[in-house]
XYZ file of C-alpha atoms in Angstrom:
668
model
C -9.638 -8.347 29.838
C -6.700 -8.047 27.390
C -3.583 -6.557 28.969
C -2.697 -4.639 25.816
C -4.489 -3.487 22.644
C -2.813 -2.431 19.408
C -4.848 0.491 18.024
C -6.782 -0.063 14.813
C -5.291 2.185 12.122
C -6.647 4.252 9.241
C -5.688 4.095 5.581
C -4.729 7.492 4.157
C -6.808 8.612 1.151
C -6.574 11.765 -0.953
C -10.242 12.772 -0.955
C -13.181 11.866 1.292
C -15.412 9.040 0.113
C -19.183 9.444 0.051
C -20.916 6.162 0.939
C -24.041 5.271 2.885
C -22.349 2.304 4.573
C -19.792 4.599 6.263
C -20.100 7.145 9.064
C -17.819 10.159 9.439
C -16.032 11.645 12.451
C -13.763 14.587 13.200
C -10.055 13.691 13.137
C -8.703 14.985 16.457
C -5.255 16.566 16.795
C -4.014 14.921 19.966
C -2.394 11.804 21.452
C -4.038 8.438 20.736
C -4.718 6.766 24.092
C -6.290 3.389 24.824
C -7.559 3.271 28.406
C -8.108 0.205 30.587
C -10.302 0.350 33.684
C -10.501 -2.802 35.809
C -11.803 -2.935 39.375
C -11.266 0.805 39.786
C -7.662 0.747 38.549
C -6.792 2.788 35.460
C -4.047 2.215 32.903
C -3.623 4.493 29.856
C -1.468 3.320 26.937
C -0.016 5.459 24.155
C -0.094 4.186 20.586
C 3.331 2.596 21.062
C 2.345 1.016 24.392
C 3.918 3.569 26.775
C 2.191 4.157 30.111
C 0.671 7.686 30.036
C -1.594 7.280 33.074
C 0.220 9.810 35.286
C 0.361 12.453 32.531
C -3.355 13.223 32.510
C -4.832 13.184 36.076
C -8.260 14.614 35.090
C -8.735 11.858 32.507
C -7.595 9.182 34.955
C -10.119 10.465 37.506
C -12.941 10.549 34.948
C -12.199 6.948 33.942
C -12.293 5.795 37.591
C -15.694 7.433 37.996
C -17.219 5.311 35.234
C -17.819 2.473 37.724
C -17.439 -0.103 34.941
C -14.651 -2.355 33.692
C -13.935 -0.996 30.213
C -11.408 -0.534 27.425
C -11.875 2.771 25.555
C -10.118 4.143 22.482
C -9.777 7.877 21.906
C -7.538 10.939 21.685
C -6.423 13.168 24.535
C -6.785 16.760 23.307
C -6.186 20.223 24.803
C -8.539 22.892 23.426
C -7.770 26.615 23.251
C -10.166 29.490 23.942
C -11.585 29.209 20.418
C -12.429 25.552 21.152
C -9.830 24.335 18.658
C -7.311 21.572 19.423
C -3.945 22.998 20.487
C -1.225 20.384 20.017
C 1.516 22.651 21.408
C -0.490 23.114 24.599
C -0.957 19.341 24.828
C 2.801 18.805 24.711
C 3.283 21.377 27.480
C 0.375 20.046 29.552
C 1.295 19.973 33.258
C -1.782 18.280 34.657
C -3.613 21.336 35.912
C -3.670 24.587 33.956
C -5.154 23.724 30.544
C -8.639 22.278 29.998
C -8.036 18.740 28.726
C -10.560 16.427 27.073
C -10.625 12.738 26.260
C -12.263 12.601 22.812
C -13.529 9.024 22.811
C -14.652 7.196 19.689
C -14.686 3.445 20.427
C -15.581 0.993 23.191
C -13.716 -2.324 22.958
C -14.596 -4.074 26.221
C -17.225 -3.650 28.914
C -17.888 -5.631 32.089
C -16.448 -8.924 30.853
C -17.847 -8.640 27.324
C -15.396 -8.359 24.419
C -17.042 -5.872 22.022
C -14.391 -5.854 19.287
C -16.440 -8.213 17.112
C -19.596 -6.080 17.429
C -20.535 -3.618 14.641
C -19.036 -0.151 15.116
C -22.454 1.523 15.382
C -23.382 -0.697 18.346
C -20.043 -0.042 20.086
C -20.481 3.703 19.649
C -24.040 3.652 20.987
C -22.880 1.919 24.174
C -19.967 4.353 24.476
C -22.242 7.375 24.132
C -24.396 6.190 27.022
C -21.327 5.320 29.117
C -19.637 8.758 29.022
C -22.599 11.147 28.753
C -22.446 12.441 32.357
C -18.767 13.473 32.597
C -17.475 16.729 31.100
C -13.870 15.426 30.716
C -15.114 13.046 28.032
C -16.053 14.376 24.625
C -17.978 11.769 22.673
C -16.908 11.766 19.005
C -20.175 12.289 17.144
C -20.927 10.609 13.827
C -22.033 12.402 10.659
C -23.641 11.054 7.489
C -22.164 13.454 4.910
C -18.397 12.953 4.678
C -17.570 15.557 1.992
C -19.627 18.211 3.821
C -17.854 17.458 7.110
C -14.490 17.626 5.331
C -15.255 21.076 3.904
C -16.332 22.229 7.360
C -12.979 21.051 8.733
C -11.253 23.062 5.985
C -13.236 26.173 6.969
C -12.405 25.699 10.661
C -8.734 24.878 9.929
C -9.075 21.550 11.758
C -7.064 18.401 11.032
C -9.467 16.383 8.870
C -12.023 13.579 8.997
C -12.143 9.814 9.485
C -14.569 7.578 7.568
C -15.525 4.328 9.296
C -17.563 1.430 7.964
C -20.693 1.207 10.080
C -20.583 -2.570 10.537
C -16.788 -2.807 10.947
C -15.201 -4.907 13.657
C -12.250 -3.549 15.651
C -9.202 -5.117 13.945
C -6.153 -4.611 16.140
C -3.117 -3.083 14.452
C -4.639 -3.360 10.978
C -4.728 -0.598 8.373
C -7.458 -1.573 5.919
C -10.445 -0.050 4.161
C -12.804 -0.166 7.165
C -11.266 3.044 8.568
C -10.083 5.789 6.198
C -8.564 9.176 7.028
C -8.551 12.337 4.923
C -6.465 15.162 6.446
C -6.976 18.789 5.430
C -3.204 19.300 5.329
C -0.309 17.022 4.500
C 1.131 16.115 7.875
C 3.093 13.053 8.825
C 5.470 11.726 11.431
C 9.094 11.137 10.421
C 12.173 9.937 12.277
C 15.117 12.311 12.750
C 18.416 10.940 11.407
C 20.665 13.984 11.558
C 21.040 17.734 11.410
C 22.910 20.281 9.283
C 25.002 22.978 10.937
C 24.008 26.608 10.464
C 26.485 29.230 9.274
C 24.472 31.834 11.197
C 23.609 32.313 14.831
C 20.927 29.602 14.783
C 21.537 26.364 16.682
C 21.221 24.375 13.451
C 20.213 24.883 9.828
C 17.875 21.948 9.262
C 16.819 18.512 10.454
C 17.213 15.457 8.218
C 14.465 12.870 8.477
C 13.236 9.603 7.013
C 10.981 6.586 7.462
C 11.350 2.835 7.618
C 10.734 1.191 4.244
C 10.887 -2.588 4.111
C 12.544 -2.423 7.543
C 15.326 -0.099 6.353
C 15.744 3.523 7.450
C 15.461 5.688 4.327
C 16.121 9.429 4.009
C 13.265 11.327 2.378
C 13.589 14.995 3.332
C 14.757 17.905 5.457
C 13.142 20.718 7.400
C 14.571 24.155 8.091
C 11.427 25.907 9.291
C 8.826 25.853 12.044
C 11.343 25.985 14.918
C 10.929 28.549 17.668
C 14.246 30.279 18.389
C 13.968 29.700 22.133
C 13.384 25.954 21.584
C 16.242 25.340 19.149
C 19.072 25.059 21.752
C 17.053 22.408 23.584
C 16.440 20.501 20.350
C 20.152 20.632 19.523
C 20.965 19.292 22.989
C 18.644 16.322 22.389
C 20.348 15.616 19.070
C 23.878 15.881 20.454
C 23.010 13.353 23.173
C 22.370 10.652 20.539
C 24.987 11.678 17.925
C 26.767 8.881 16.007
C 29.640 8.786 13.506
C 27.933 7.317 10.422
C 24.708 8.087 8.584
C 21.804 5.878 9.772
C 20.137 6.211 6.352
C 20.595 3.425 3.800
C 20.514 5.927 0.928
C 22.468 9.094 0.180
C 21.278 12.412 1.640
C 20.972 14.927 -1.206
C 20.996 18.751 -1.345
C 23.401 19.271 1.562
C 24.688 22.478 -0.124
C 28.019 22.214 1.612
C 26.620 22.320 5.151
C 28.388 20.147 7.709
C 26.142 17.236 8.607
C 25.853 15.392 11.933
C 24.192 12.001 12.312
C 22.038 10.701 15.167
C 20.495 7.417 16.219
C 17.007 7.204 14.653
C 15.136 7.545 17.939
C 13.291 10.883 17.809
C 9.946 11.072 16.025
C 8.648 14.480 14.935
C 5.592 15.761 13.113
C 6.050 17.780 9.907
C 3.750 19.599 7.525
C 4.713 19.599 3.855
C 3.456 20.501 0.393
C 3.519 17.173 -1.439
C 5.529 14.095 -2.343
C 7.912 14.239 -5.288
C 7.801 11.595 -8.005
C 10.941 10.043 -6.508
C 9.224 9.470 -3.160
C 10.737 12.388 -1.245
C 9.236 15.421 0.473
C 8.939 18.485 -1.696
C 10.407 21.450 0.165
C 9.575 23.229 2.370
C 8.747 20.895 5.250
C 7.724 22.607 8.487
C 8.575 21.191 11.921
C 5.482 20.972 14.149
C 6.891 19.239 17.224
C 8.145 15.935 18.602
C 5.888 12.893 19.009
C 7.024 11.046 22.100
C 4.090 8.621 21.813
C 5.276 7.060 18.552
C 7.649 4.111 18.116
C 10.307 5.074 15.503
C 10.325 1.565 13.993
C 6.609 1.896 13.186
C 7.006 5.162 11.273
C 6.511 4.392 7.578
C 5.839 6.534 4.539
C 2.085 6.937 4.061
C 1.184 7.802 0.483
C -2.537 8.551 0.126
C -4.542 6.013 -1.828
C -6.779 7.211 -4.639
C -10.437 7.361 -3.628
C -11.450 5.452 -6.774
C -9.106 2.594 -5.864
C -10.602 2.412 -2.352
C -14.137 2.394 -3.794
C -13.228 -0.519 -6.091
C -11.663 -2.497 -3.237
C -14.693 -1.914 -1.005
C -17.038 -3.090 -3.790
C -14.917 -6.202 -4.407
C -14.886 -7.046 -0.678
C -18.656 -6.669 -0.599
C -19.102 -8.923 -3.644
C -16.845 -11.579 -2.127
C -18.833 -11.469 1.120
C -22.069 -12.022 -0.808
C -20.588 -14.870 -2.843
C -19.466 -16.867 0.189
C -21.487 -20.030 0.884
C -23.771 -19.418 3.850
C -22.931 -22.734 5.493
C -19.316 -21.651 5.947
C -20.412 -19.336 8.775
C -21.461 -22.234 10.976
C -19.478 -25.165 9.605
C -15.991 -25.569 11.070
C -13.281 -26.092 8.482
C -10.940 -29.023 8.861
C -8.147 -27.028 7.181
C -5.466 -25.289 9.210
C -5.026 -21.579 8.542
C -1.809 -19.974 9.762
C -3.150 -16.423 9.391
C -6.248 -14.964 10.979
C -9.036 -14.485 8.377
C -6.874 -16.328 5.857
C -8.031 -16.002 2.240
C -7.203 -19.684 1.803
C -10.537 -20.296 3.509
C -12.247 -18.703 0.494
C -10.318 -21.000 -1.830
C -11.377 -24.049 0.197
C -14.994 -22.879 0.164
C -14.869 -22.434 -3.625
C -13.737 -26.068 -3.947
C -16.585 -27.463 -1.823
C -18.715 -29.880 -3.849
C -16.387 -29.727 -6.867
C -15.258 -32.809 -8.733
C -11.521 -33.404 -8.160
C -9.192 -34.950 -10.756
C -5.569 -35.908 -10.008
C -2.807 -35.876 -12.613
C 0.519 -37.533 -11.698
C 3.177 -35.478 -13.520
C 6.967 -35.353 -13.782
C 7.726 -33.415 -10.581
C 4.589 -33.973 -8.487
C 0.859 -34.704 -8.684
C -1.526 -31.892 -9.658
C -5.120 -31.715 -8.387
C -7.738 -29.941 -10.505
C -11.126 -28.871 -9.083
C -14.308 -28.005 -10.964
C -12.790 -27.673 -14.427
C -16.268 -27.155 -15.907
C -16.797 -23.844 -14.049
C -17.446 -21.096 -16.622
C -14.999 -18.170 -16.427
C -16.199 -16.348 -19.560
C -19.291 -17.144 -21.591
C -18.489 -20.416 -23.336
C -14.986 -20.605 -21.814
C -14.496 -22.971 -18.873
C -11.744 -23.244 -16.280
C -10.567 -26.388 -18.092
C -9.979 -24.346 -21.281
C -7.751 -21.946 -19.336
C -5.799 -24.866 -17.836
C -5.240 -26.306 -21.324
C -3.966 -22.940 -22.569
C -1.390 -22.617 -19.769
C -0.344 -26.237 -20.296
C 0.450 -25.420 -23.953
C 1.992 -21.968 -23.389
C 4.184 -23.156 -20.475
C 7.454 -23.350 -22.519
C 7.004 -19.657 -23.417
C 5.751 -18.222 -20.106
C 7.887 -20.180 -17.610
C 11.187 -18.393 -18.503
C 9.558 -15.134 -17.298
C 8.384 -16.739 -14.027
C 11.337 -18.810 -12.850
C 12.980 -17.559 -9.679
C 10.386 -14.817 -9.203
C 8.013 -14.661 -6.205
C 4.320 -14.515 -7.048
C 1.372 -12.561 -5.722
C -1.846 -14.446 -6.471
C -4.942 -12.645 -7.788
C -7.658 -15.288 -7.640
C -11.011 -15.220 -9.416
C -13.117 -17.695 -7.457
C -16.413 -17.064 -9.278
C -15.836 -15.789 -12.834
C -13.108 -13.909 -14.715
C -14.830 -10.543 -14.250
C -15.795 -11.209 -10.637
C -14.199 -10.009 -7.385
C -10.536 -10.723 -6.693
C -9.167 -12.643 -3.716
C -5.537 -11.730 -2.985
C -3.037 -14.212 -1.532
C 0.673 -13.787 -0.860
C 1.424 -16.212 1.980
C 1.293 -19.900 1.009
C 0.623 -21.079 4.590
C 2.026 -24.527 3.636
C -0.391 -24.852 0.671
C 2.297 -24.974 -2.057
C 2.708 -28.104 -4.227
C 5.416 -30.537 -3.122
C 7.547 -29.582 -6.137
C 7.224 -25.799 -5.678
C 9.887 -23.479 -4.298
C 9.145 -20.932 -1.557
C 10.722 -17.523 -0.940
C 10.415 -16.558 2.729
C 10.344 -12.834 3.435
C 9.611 -10.846 6.581
C 6.260 -9.064 6.636
C 7.113 -5.376 6.137
C 4.047 -4.086 7.984
C 3.171 -6.247 10.987
C -0.509 -7.170 11.337
C -2.343 -8.703 14.260
C -3.370 -12.258 13.440
C -0.892 -12.465 10.554
C 2.445 -14.258 10.662
C 5.583 -12.131 10.752
C 6.834 -13.968 7.684
C 5.365 -14.412 4.218
C 6.094 -17.555 2.225
C 5.827 -16.423 -1.394
C 5.276 -19.017 -4.100
C 7.970 -19.287 -6.789
C 6.747 -20.825 -10.067
C 9.604 -22.827 -11.582
C 7.721 -25.664 -13.285
C 4.543 -26.642 -15.104
C 3.038 -28.382 -12.057
C 3.205 -25.188 -9.985
C 1.775 -23.144 -12.858
C -1.242 -25.433 -13.290
C -1.837 -25.503 -9.527
C -2.000 -21.697 -9.539
C -4.672 -21.832 -12.246
C -6.577 -24.459 -10.259
C -6.573 -22.201 -7.177
C -8.204 -19.449 -9.245
C -5.454 -17.464 -10.988
C -6.426 -16.181 -14.427
C -3.344 -14.025 -14.865
C 0.153 -14.647 -13.470
C 1.855 -11.756 -11.681
C 5.592 -12.155 -10.925
C 8.002 -9.709 -9.283
C 10.554 -7.705 -11.285
C 13.338 -9.258 -9.174
C 14.391 -12.850 -8.509
C 14.976 -14.591 -5.204
C 18.741 -14.640 -5.825
C 18.833 -10.797 -5.659
C 15.386 -9.756 -4.391
C 16.438 -6.114 -3.883
C 17.694 -5.762 -7.488
C 15.079 -5.705 -10.278
C 15.782 -7.140 -13.717
C 13.515 -4.627 -15.442
C 12.300 -1.057 -15.302
C 8.560 -1.012 -15.989
C 6.464 1.689 -17.677
C 2.714 1.020 -17.677
C 0.721 3.006 -20.265
C -2.728 2.980 -18.705
C -5.600 4.714 -20.565
C -8.357 6.273 -18.478
C -11.419 4.743 -20.144
C -15.035 3.776 -19.791
C -16.485 0.722 -21.495
C -17.507 2.924 -24.431
C -14.080 4.571 -24.851
C -11.816 1.518 -24.464
C -10.877 1.337 -28.152
C -10.141 5.062 -28.280
C -8.045 4.735 -25.116
C -6.000 1.890 -26.617
C -5.360 4.006 -29.736
C -4.076 6.813 -27.501
C -1.858 4.302 -25.665
C -0.332 3.313 -29.023
C 0.623 6.940 -29.746
C 2.127 7.280 -26.256
C 4.061 4.024 -26.844
C 5.465 5.445 -30.075
C 6.610 8.512 -28.110
C 8.163 6.170 -25.539
C 10.128 4.467 -28.322
C 11.479 7.923 -29.306
C 12.577 8.626 -25.721
C 14.273 5.221 -25.454
C 16.000 5.929 -28.764
C 17.220 9.305 -27.527
C 18.933 7.483 -24.653
C 19.924 4.540 -26.929
C 18.135 2.189 -24.531
C 16.815 -1.238 -25.521
C 13.164 -1.678 -24.537
C 10.531 -4.346 -25.103
C 6.783 -3.835 -25.410
C 3.681 -5.982 -24.921
C -0.044 -5.470 -24.699
C -1.347 -5.368 -21.138
C -4.135 -7.785 -22.081
C -6.687 -5.086 -21.259
C -6.595 -1.521 -22.627
C -2.964 -0.530 -22.158
C 0.634 -1.382 -23.009
C 3.617 -2.443 -20.882
C 7.230 -1.504 -21.591
C 10.174 -3.430 -20.092
C 13.708 -1.983 -19.960
C 16.144 -4.766 -18.927
C 18.847 -3.877 -16.383
C 20.858 -5.274 -13.455
C 22.614 -4.203 -10.243
C 20.291 -1.227 -9.651
C 18.165 -0.803 -6.512
C 14.410 -0.332 -6.701
C 14.861 3.252 -5.541
C 17.133 3.888 -8.542
C 14.880 2.161 -11.083
C 11.854 4.085 -9.786
C 13.786 7.353 -10.186
C 14.831 6.456 -13.742
C 11.297 5.347 -14.625
C 9.895 8.698 -13.506
C 12.530 10.607 -15.500
C 11.709 8.652 -18.664
C 7.962 8.993 -18.057
C 8.310 12.775 -17.735
C 10.198 12.904 -21.034
C 7.483 10.863 -22.760
C 4.806 13.179 -21.375
C 6.629 16.216 -22.800
C 6.320 14.698 -26.291
C 2.572 13.940 -26.074
C 1.037 16.221 -23.401
C -2.331 16.398 -25.188
C -3.095 12.679 -24.810
C -1.050 11.665 -21.740
C -0.817 12.573 -18.080
C 1.444 12.062 -15.085
C -1.367 12.737 -12.612
C -1.981 9.791 -10.270
C -5.534 10.917 -9.442
C -7.973 9.097 -11.739
C -10.526 11.910 -11.584
C -7.923 14.391 -12.864
C -6.723 12.370 -15.858
C -9.556 13.574 -18.127
C -9.532 10.581 -20.445
C -5.780 10.650 -21.031
C -3.194 7.855 -20.894
C -1.539 7.687 -17.480
C 2.202 7.049 -17.829
C 2.675 4.982 -14.673
C 6.258 4.740 -13.427
C 5.335 3.881 -9.851
C 5.249 0.083 -10.224
C 8.996 -0.147 -9.651
C 9.123 -0.985 -5.954
C 10.066 -4.093 -3.992
C 7.397 -6.825 -4.380
C 5.489 -4.914 -7.091
C 4.122 -7.164 -9.826
C 3.020 -6.934 -13.455
C 1.131 -9.457 -15.586
C 3.652 -11.821 -17.181
C 4.158 -12.092 -20.957
C 1.618 -14.587 -22.383
C -0.585 -14.276 -19.307
C -4.357 -14.299 -19.910
C -6.081 -11.327 -18.265
C -9.397 -11.380 -16.370
C -11.195 -9.119 -18.843
C -14.370 -9.125 -20.994
C -12.740 -11.769 -23.181
C -9.770 -14.115 -22.585
C -7.185 -11.733 -24.087
C -3.467 -12.439 -23.654
C -0.750 -9.973 -22.613
C 1.272 -10.381 -25.803
C 4.887 -9.393 -26.654
C 5.023 -7.213 -29.783
C 7.560 -6.243 -32.367
C 8.002 -2.465 -32.231
C 6.935 -2.090 -35.874
C 3.549 -3.625 -34.933
C 2.934 -0.706 -32.555
C 1.003 1.581 -34.881
C -2.529 2.963 -35.170
C -5.125 0.301 -35.895
C -3.422 -2.444 -33.872
C -6.179 -4.893 -32.857
C -5.770 -5.991 -29.232
C -8.700 -8.403 -29.511
C -6.818 -10.670 -31.928
C -4.439 -11.709 -29.119
C -6.746 -14.310 -27.576
C -5.618 -17.536 -25.955
C -7.020 -19.380 -29.005
C -4.827 -17.409 -31.434
C -1.579 -16.871 -29.527
C -0.044 -20.289 -30.201
C -0.597 -20.002 -33.957
C 0.988 -16.532 -33.765
C 4.064 -18.054 -32.102
C 4.245 -20.641 -34.908
C 4.571 -17.774 -37.412
C 6.537 -15.243 -35.361
C 9.278 -15.470 -32.742
C 8.864 -14.585 -29.086
C 9.705 -10.872 -29.220
C 10.694 -10.913 -25.522
C 13.265 -13.659 -26.014
C 16.198 -11.173 -25.909
C 15.045 -9.463 -22.708
C 17.539 -11.526 -20.673
C 20.367 -11.178 -23.195
C 23.522 -10.139 -21.319
C 24.626 -7.781 -24.102
C 21.347 -5.838 -23.957
C 21.507 -5.679 -20.167
C 25.124 -4.487 -19.965
C 24.557 -1.836 -22.657
C 21.439 -0.582 -20.878
C 23.278 -0.478 -17.537
C 25.857 1.984 -18.847
C 23.191 4.218 -20.358
C 20.996 4.111 -17.250
C 23.989 5.076 -15.088
C 24.335 8.218 -17.220
C 20.712 9.132 -16.491
C 21.310 8.747 -12.760
C 24.527 10.779 -12.865
C 22.741 13.578 -14.729
C 20.332 13.922 -11.785
C 23.010 14.403 -9.141
């Protein structure tokens, strides 16, 4: 029996999905507890691994009475007289007075058998039989209609629902698409970093809180409500006991309004309810304090922004397609390759190479291997044609790749097929390639704590990427010399289209791009534009010495100004279903490790279209995106210059820096 289990986590989504391959459960408002029973001895772990066995005697007794060796996952919940979870009562639970339940939803181990690899439905069926005769246990029933259950939770004012893939394994510590949560209210845990003094009789005015982002403690909001007057002196006493001299936040705390601020060690985790996130990644006021969470590890508290349901649906479909496309023999045949990460996607690459003809090309820096160059990516266009294109375009594309870490989006079947994502090289890089080693920001069981990103500095590395399955090349905005400082601010003009409305959507994107040029002109900023290679347009604003937090703020300011010029055809709404066929002005791809298709990169689209730098005067109605194919782009470059060539010009960068500083100052 394992001595410790890291709970499987849920991905936050905005709206409930509705799929037959998922089941749906009530999201309980309690403390997550994983219980171990071995030879009559009980051990109950909180989510952060704290021993909670002595806190809940009735649950401990019920577990002993099971007469089996088991590991169970669930939530300890106190219910009020209306049979609704009462989190306040749970925090005050003294072991006797309140009726407490263990709402159990998963069985991970039973009598020497590890069940984590079994399908969820089978684990739940065993669990239901195991706990049916004890009233302390409440088995978490499954429902088939997720949206209906969600609306019932809204009516009952309960916390929300969880969607779980029926055949999912129990993946320790992972937050993927197998388990998805949709809360009825925006609630989240944050770490307290300080408090503001009150000029009235209250113990304090507000609490200042944040989360860990890329391992750094970042301020994102404050809360001045939800505190009970009788509890406030005790809260203040807790804060004073861990007071420090300097702010623990890496960024500046805004909106202090003259109140004297005290700082504390980031040790206390509390739950808050709030209205929404702002475009700059902060909490929109007011945020209401709901209580402390002693079961949570502060270092594991990160900002959870809900994923769009449409994005989740696409990812689930791609995963399913990849599963179907895998060679059947790979399930029984042991690979001779070494994989440093559990369930490494390099295994899929190796499987795609099986049976392929291999050709070696000794080159200047190292030897390149090419596999299956006859594989058709588009109708009449083979992998070998794509390799030839990148070989020819290398002098133009490499300047935009050098020094920049890569995230690989591999197409192992065809250009329009499912995507396999790889970040960690796991010692697979060519001998002449450079590696950028970064710490994994969100730790995952079975994954290394470091990620070795590929850096593409030469032709050999570029061609190897294409051989692995890359169709497009996706570099970071920053370089390894200053990974926290982007060289560009990105605006992605992304039309919301169907296959029938793609051309109309691109026309709308052109009009939004023209409005963007007006906004840049108003600020006297130098910007560069290219086609996305699909239906949209990308705008680059060169800069230096800014943090990602600052460039994201500026990008959102500029995007809002563009929207004000063309509100009839554009939107700032992140939710795909609410965009109503408009062009989404996306300013959110300005974070650490975000990527965008490089200039002159071919895109995995209906046809091999290239993401092509444009002269601003070309951006006008009637622009034909289909003429920028990989067959035509080289002849275009013979006639025209590379319109991105000045993007790294020091004069443009220094001028932009001064103007961008003014935008930041205007927001303070």
